[in-house]
GROMACS .gro file of C-alpha atoms in nm:
model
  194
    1UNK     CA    1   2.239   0.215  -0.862
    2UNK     CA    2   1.998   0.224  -1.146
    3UNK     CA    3   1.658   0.091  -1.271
    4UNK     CA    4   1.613  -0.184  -1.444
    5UNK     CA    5   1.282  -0.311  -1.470
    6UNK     CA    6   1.122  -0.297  -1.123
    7UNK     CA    7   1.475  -0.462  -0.976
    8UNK     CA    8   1.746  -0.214  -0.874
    9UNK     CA    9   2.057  -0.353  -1.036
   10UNK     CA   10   2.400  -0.223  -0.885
   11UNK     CA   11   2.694  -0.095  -1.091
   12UNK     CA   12   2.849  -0.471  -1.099
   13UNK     CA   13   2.500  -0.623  -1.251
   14UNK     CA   14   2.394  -0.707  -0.922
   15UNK     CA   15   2.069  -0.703  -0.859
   16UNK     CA   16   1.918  -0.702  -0.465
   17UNK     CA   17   1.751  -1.045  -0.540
   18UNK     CA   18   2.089  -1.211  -0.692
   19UNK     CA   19   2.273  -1.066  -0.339
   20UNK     CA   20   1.986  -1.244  -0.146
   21UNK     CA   21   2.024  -1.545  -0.326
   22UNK     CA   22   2.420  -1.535  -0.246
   23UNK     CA   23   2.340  -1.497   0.083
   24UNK     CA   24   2.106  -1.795   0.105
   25UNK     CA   25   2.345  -2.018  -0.021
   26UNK     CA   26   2.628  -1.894   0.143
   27UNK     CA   27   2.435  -1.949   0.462
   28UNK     CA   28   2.280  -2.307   0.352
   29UNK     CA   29   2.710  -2.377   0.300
   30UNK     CA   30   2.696  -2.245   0.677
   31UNK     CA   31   2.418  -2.495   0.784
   32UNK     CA   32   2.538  -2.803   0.648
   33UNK     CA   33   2.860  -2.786   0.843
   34UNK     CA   34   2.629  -2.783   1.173
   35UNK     CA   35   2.638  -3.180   1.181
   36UNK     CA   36   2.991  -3.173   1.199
   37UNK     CA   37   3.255  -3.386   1.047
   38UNK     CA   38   3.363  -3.737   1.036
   39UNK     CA   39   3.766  -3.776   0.945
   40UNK     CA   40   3.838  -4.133   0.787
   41UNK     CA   41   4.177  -4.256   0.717
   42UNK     CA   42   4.501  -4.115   0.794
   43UNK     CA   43   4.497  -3.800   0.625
   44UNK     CA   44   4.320  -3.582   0.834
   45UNK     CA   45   4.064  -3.431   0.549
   46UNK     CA   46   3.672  -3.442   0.711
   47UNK     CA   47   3.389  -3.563   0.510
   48UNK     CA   48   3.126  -3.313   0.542
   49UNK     CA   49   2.798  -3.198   0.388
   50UNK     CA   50   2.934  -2.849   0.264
   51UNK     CA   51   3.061  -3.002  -0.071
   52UNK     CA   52   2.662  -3.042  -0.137
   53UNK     CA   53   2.599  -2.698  -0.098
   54UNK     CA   54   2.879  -2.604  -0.282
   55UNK     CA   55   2.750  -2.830  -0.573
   56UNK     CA   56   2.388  -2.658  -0.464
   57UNK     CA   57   2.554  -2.318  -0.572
   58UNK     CA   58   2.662  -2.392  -0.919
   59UNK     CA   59   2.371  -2.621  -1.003
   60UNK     CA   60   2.062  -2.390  -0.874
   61UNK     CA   61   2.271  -2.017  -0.918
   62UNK     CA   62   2.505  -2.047  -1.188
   63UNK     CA   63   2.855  -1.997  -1.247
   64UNK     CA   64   2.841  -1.607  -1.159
   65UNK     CA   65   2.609  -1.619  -0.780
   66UNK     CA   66   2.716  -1.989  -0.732
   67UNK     CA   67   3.048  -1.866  -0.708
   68UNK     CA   68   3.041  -1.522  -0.589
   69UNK     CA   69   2.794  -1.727  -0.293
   70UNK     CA   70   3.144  -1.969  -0.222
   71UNK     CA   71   3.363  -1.709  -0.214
   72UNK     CA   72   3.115  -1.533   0.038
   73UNK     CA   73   3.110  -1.804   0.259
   74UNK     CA   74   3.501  -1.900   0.230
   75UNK     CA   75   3.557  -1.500   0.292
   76UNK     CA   76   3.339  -1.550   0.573
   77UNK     CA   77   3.593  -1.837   0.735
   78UNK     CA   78   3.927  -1.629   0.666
   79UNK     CA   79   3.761  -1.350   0.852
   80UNK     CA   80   3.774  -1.612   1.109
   81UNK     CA   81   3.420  -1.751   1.183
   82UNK     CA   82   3.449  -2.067   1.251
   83UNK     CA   83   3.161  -2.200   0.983
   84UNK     CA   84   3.354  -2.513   0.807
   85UNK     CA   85   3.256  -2.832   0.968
   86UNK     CA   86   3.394  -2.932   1.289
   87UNK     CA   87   3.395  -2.546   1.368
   88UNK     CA   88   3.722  -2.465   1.221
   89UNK     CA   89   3.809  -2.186   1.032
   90UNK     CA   90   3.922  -2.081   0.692
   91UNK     CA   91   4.251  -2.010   0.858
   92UNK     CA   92   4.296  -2.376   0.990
   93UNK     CA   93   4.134  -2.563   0.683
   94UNK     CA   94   4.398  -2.385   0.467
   95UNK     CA   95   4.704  -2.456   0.687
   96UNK     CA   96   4.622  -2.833   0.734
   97UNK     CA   97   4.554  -3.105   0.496
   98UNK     CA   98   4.220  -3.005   0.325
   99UNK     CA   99   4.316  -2.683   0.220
  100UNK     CA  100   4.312  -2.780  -0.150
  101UNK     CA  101   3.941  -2.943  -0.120
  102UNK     CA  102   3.833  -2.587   0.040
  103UNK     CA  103   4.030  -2.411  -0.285
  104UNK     CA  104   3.850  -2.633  -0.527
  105UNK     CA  105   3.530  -2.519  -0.404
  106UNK     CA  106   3.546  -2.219  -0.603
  107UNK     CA  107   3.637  -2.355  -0.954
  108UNK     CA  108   3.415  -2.640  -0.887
  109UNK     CA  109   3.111  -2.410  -0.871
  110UNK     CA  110   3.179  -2.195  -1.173
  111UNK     CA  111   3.225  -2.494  -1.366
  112UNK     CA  112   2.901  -2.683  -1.278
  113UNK     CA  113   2.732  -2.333  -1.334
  114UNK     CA  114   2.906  -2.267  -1.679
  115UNK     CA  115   2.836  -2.618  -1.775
  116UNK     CA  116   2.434  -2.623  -1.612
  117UNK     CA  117   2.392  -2.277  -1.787
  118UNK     CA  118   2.442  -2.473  -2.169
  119UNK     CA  119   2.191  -2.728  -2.042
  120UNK     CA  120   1.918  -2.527  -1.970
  121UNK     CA  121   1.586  -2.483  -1.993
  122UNK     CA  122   1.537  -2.856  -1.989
  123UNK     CA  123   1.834  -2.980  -1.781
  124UNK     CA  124   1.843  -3.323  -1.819
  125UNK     CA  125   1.907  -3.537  -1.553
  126UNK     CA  126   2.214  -3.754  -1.698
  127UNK     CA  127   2.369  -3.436  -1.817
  128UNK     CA  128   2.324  -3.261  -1.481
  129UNK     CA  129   2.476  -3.601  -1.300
  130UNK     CA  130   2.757  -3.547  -1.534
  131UNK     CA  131   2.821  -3.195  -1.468
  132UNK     CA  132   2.770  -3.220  -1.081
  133UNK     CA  133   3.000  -3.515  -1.079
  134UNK     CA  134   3.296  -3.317  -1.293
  135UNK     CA  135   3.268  -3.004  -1.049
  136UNK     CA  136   3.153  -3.149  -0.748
  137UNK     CA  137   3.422  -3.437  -0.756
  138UNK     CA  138   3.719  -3.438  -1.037
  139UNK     CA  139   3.768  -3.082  -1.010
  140UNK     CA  140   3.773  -3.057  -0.612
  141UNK     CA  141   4.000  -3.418  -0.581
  142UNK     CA  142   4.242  -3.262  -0.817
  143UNK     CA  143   4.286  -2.971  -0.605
  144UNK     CA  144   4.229  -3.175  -0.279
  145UNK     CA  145   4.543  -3.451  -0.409
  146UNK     CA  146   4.757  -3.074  -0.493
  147UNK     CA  147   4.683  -2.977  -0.129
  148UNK     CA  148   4.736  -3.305   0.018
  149UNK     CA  149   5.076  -3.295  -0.141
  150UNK     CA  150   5.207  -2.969  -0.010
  151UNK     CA  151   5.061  -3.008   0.296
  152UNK     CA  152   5.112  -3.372   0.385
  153UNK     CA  153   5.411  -3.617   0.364
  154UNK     CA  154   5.197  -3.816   0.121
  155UNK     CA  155   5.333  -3.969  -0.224
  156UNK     CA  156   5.079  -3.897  -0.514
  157UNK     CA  157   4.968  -4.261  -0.549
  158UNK     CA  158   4.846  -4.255  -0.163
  159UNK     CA  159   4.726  -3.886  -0.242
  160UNK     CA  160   4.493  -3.985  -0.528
  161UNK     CA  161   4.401  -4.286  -0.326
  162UNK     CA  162   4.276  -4.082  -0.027
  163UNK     CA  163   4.034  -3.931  -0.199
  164UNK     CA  164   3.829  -4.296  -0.292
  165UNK     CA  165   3.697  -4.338   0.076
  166UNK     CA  166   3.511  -3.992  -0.007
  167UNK     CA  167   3.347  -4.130  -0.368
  168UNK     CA  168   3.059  -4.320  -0.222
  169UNK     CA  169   2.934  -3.979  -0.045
  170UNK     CA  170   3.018  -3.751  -0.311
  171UNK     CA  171   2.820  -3.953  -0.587
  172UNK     CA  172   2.503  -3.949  -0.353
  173UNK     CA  173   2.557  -3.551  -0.327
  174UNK     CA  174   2.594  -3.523  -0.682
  175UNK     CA  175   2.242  -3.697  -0.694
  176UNK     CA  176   2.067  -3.532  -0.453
  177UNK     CA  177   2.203  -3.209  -0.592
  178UNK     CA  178   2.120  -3.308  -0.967
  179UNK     CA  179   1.737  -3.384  -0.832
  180UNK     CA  180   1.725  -3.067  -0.668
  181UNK     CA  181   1.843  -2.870  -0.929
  182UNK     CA  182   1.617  -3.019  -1.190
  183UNK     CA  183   1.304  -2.962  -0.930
  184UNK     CA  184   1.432  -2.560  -0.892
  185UNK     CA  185   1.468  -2.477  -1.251
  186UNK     CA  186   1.168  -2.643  -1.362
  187UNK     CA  187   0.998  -2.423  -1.116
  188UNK     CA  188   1.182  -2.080  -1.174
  189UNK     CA  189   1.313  -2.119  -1.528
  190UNK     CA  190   1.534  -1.818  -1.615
  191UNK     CA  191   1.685  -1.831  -1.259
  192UNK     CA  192   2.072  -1.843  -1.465
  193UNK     CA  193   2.083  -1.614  -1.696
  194UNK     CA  194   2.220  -1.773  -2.022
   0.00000   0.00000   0.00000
């Protein structure tokens, strides 16, 4: 380790606060699995709250803790603690149908935080909506419809199509993660490093 500043910074650029901060959001991932999950349709893929922390990660952290704070938590389930929604593990999310939504997670995050990083200080809110929406939806349904393919008996057209009964929740994540993100770096500007 050496000193930087008054923060001890580890041979990766890690400091003790950017662990904590991975921590926190790999545990607020955790929480919002707690409610559960509710599976609509016929492919078997939950709607859960964890895509909103996942969005949380790359919009408050940026692309390098947002990420590093997913792959934490998705570590976390192939270890085999059962912390995905529904209290499954990495293990069975990746051997059923929404193994390519749980992929997605992690490019999803490092582009909303690559993309929120150019925006900054101001972040505006139509740009963040934007961003948040291209992570935090295109990027995981693309990977979601790939999974669904291999691990389903689906077509593509009733692949793509799965994914539209999970739009309606998704955009109101992608709000209430653009509103929260706005609030956190107006109040802690500097928070990604640029």
């Amino acid at each position: 380790m050496t000193e930087v500043g008054s923060a001890r910074v580890s041979r990766l650029g890690i400091s003790a606060r950017d662990m904590a901060q991975i921590a926190v959001f790999a545990a607020l991932i955790a929480a919002l699995g707690l409610p559960g999950a509710i599976t609509v349709g016929f492919s078997g893929v939950p709607i859960t709250l964890q895509t909103l922390g996942v969005i949380l990660a790359g919009a408050v952290l940026g692309a390098r803790k947002g990420t590093a704070a997913v792959a934490v938590f998705i570590a976390l389930t192939l270890i085999g603690l059962p912390l995905l929604s529904g209290g499954r593990t990495g293990l069975t999310a990746l051997a059923g149908p929404s193994a390519g939504y749980l992929i997605g997670w992690i490019p999803a995050t490092l582009i909303i935080g690559l993309l929120t990083a150019r925006i900054l200080p101001k972040y505006p809110v139509v740009l963040g909506l934007l961003i948040n929406a291209l992570g935090g939806i295109v990027v995981i349904y693309i990977f979601g419809t790939v999974g669904l393919l291999l691990r389903t008996d689906l077509g593509v057209g009733a692949a793509i199509t799965t994914n539209f009964a999970f739009i309606p929740g998704d955009l109101l994540k992608v709000v209430v993660a653009t509103v929260v993100a706005k609030s956190v770096h107006r109040a802690y500007p500097g928070l990604i490093r640029t």
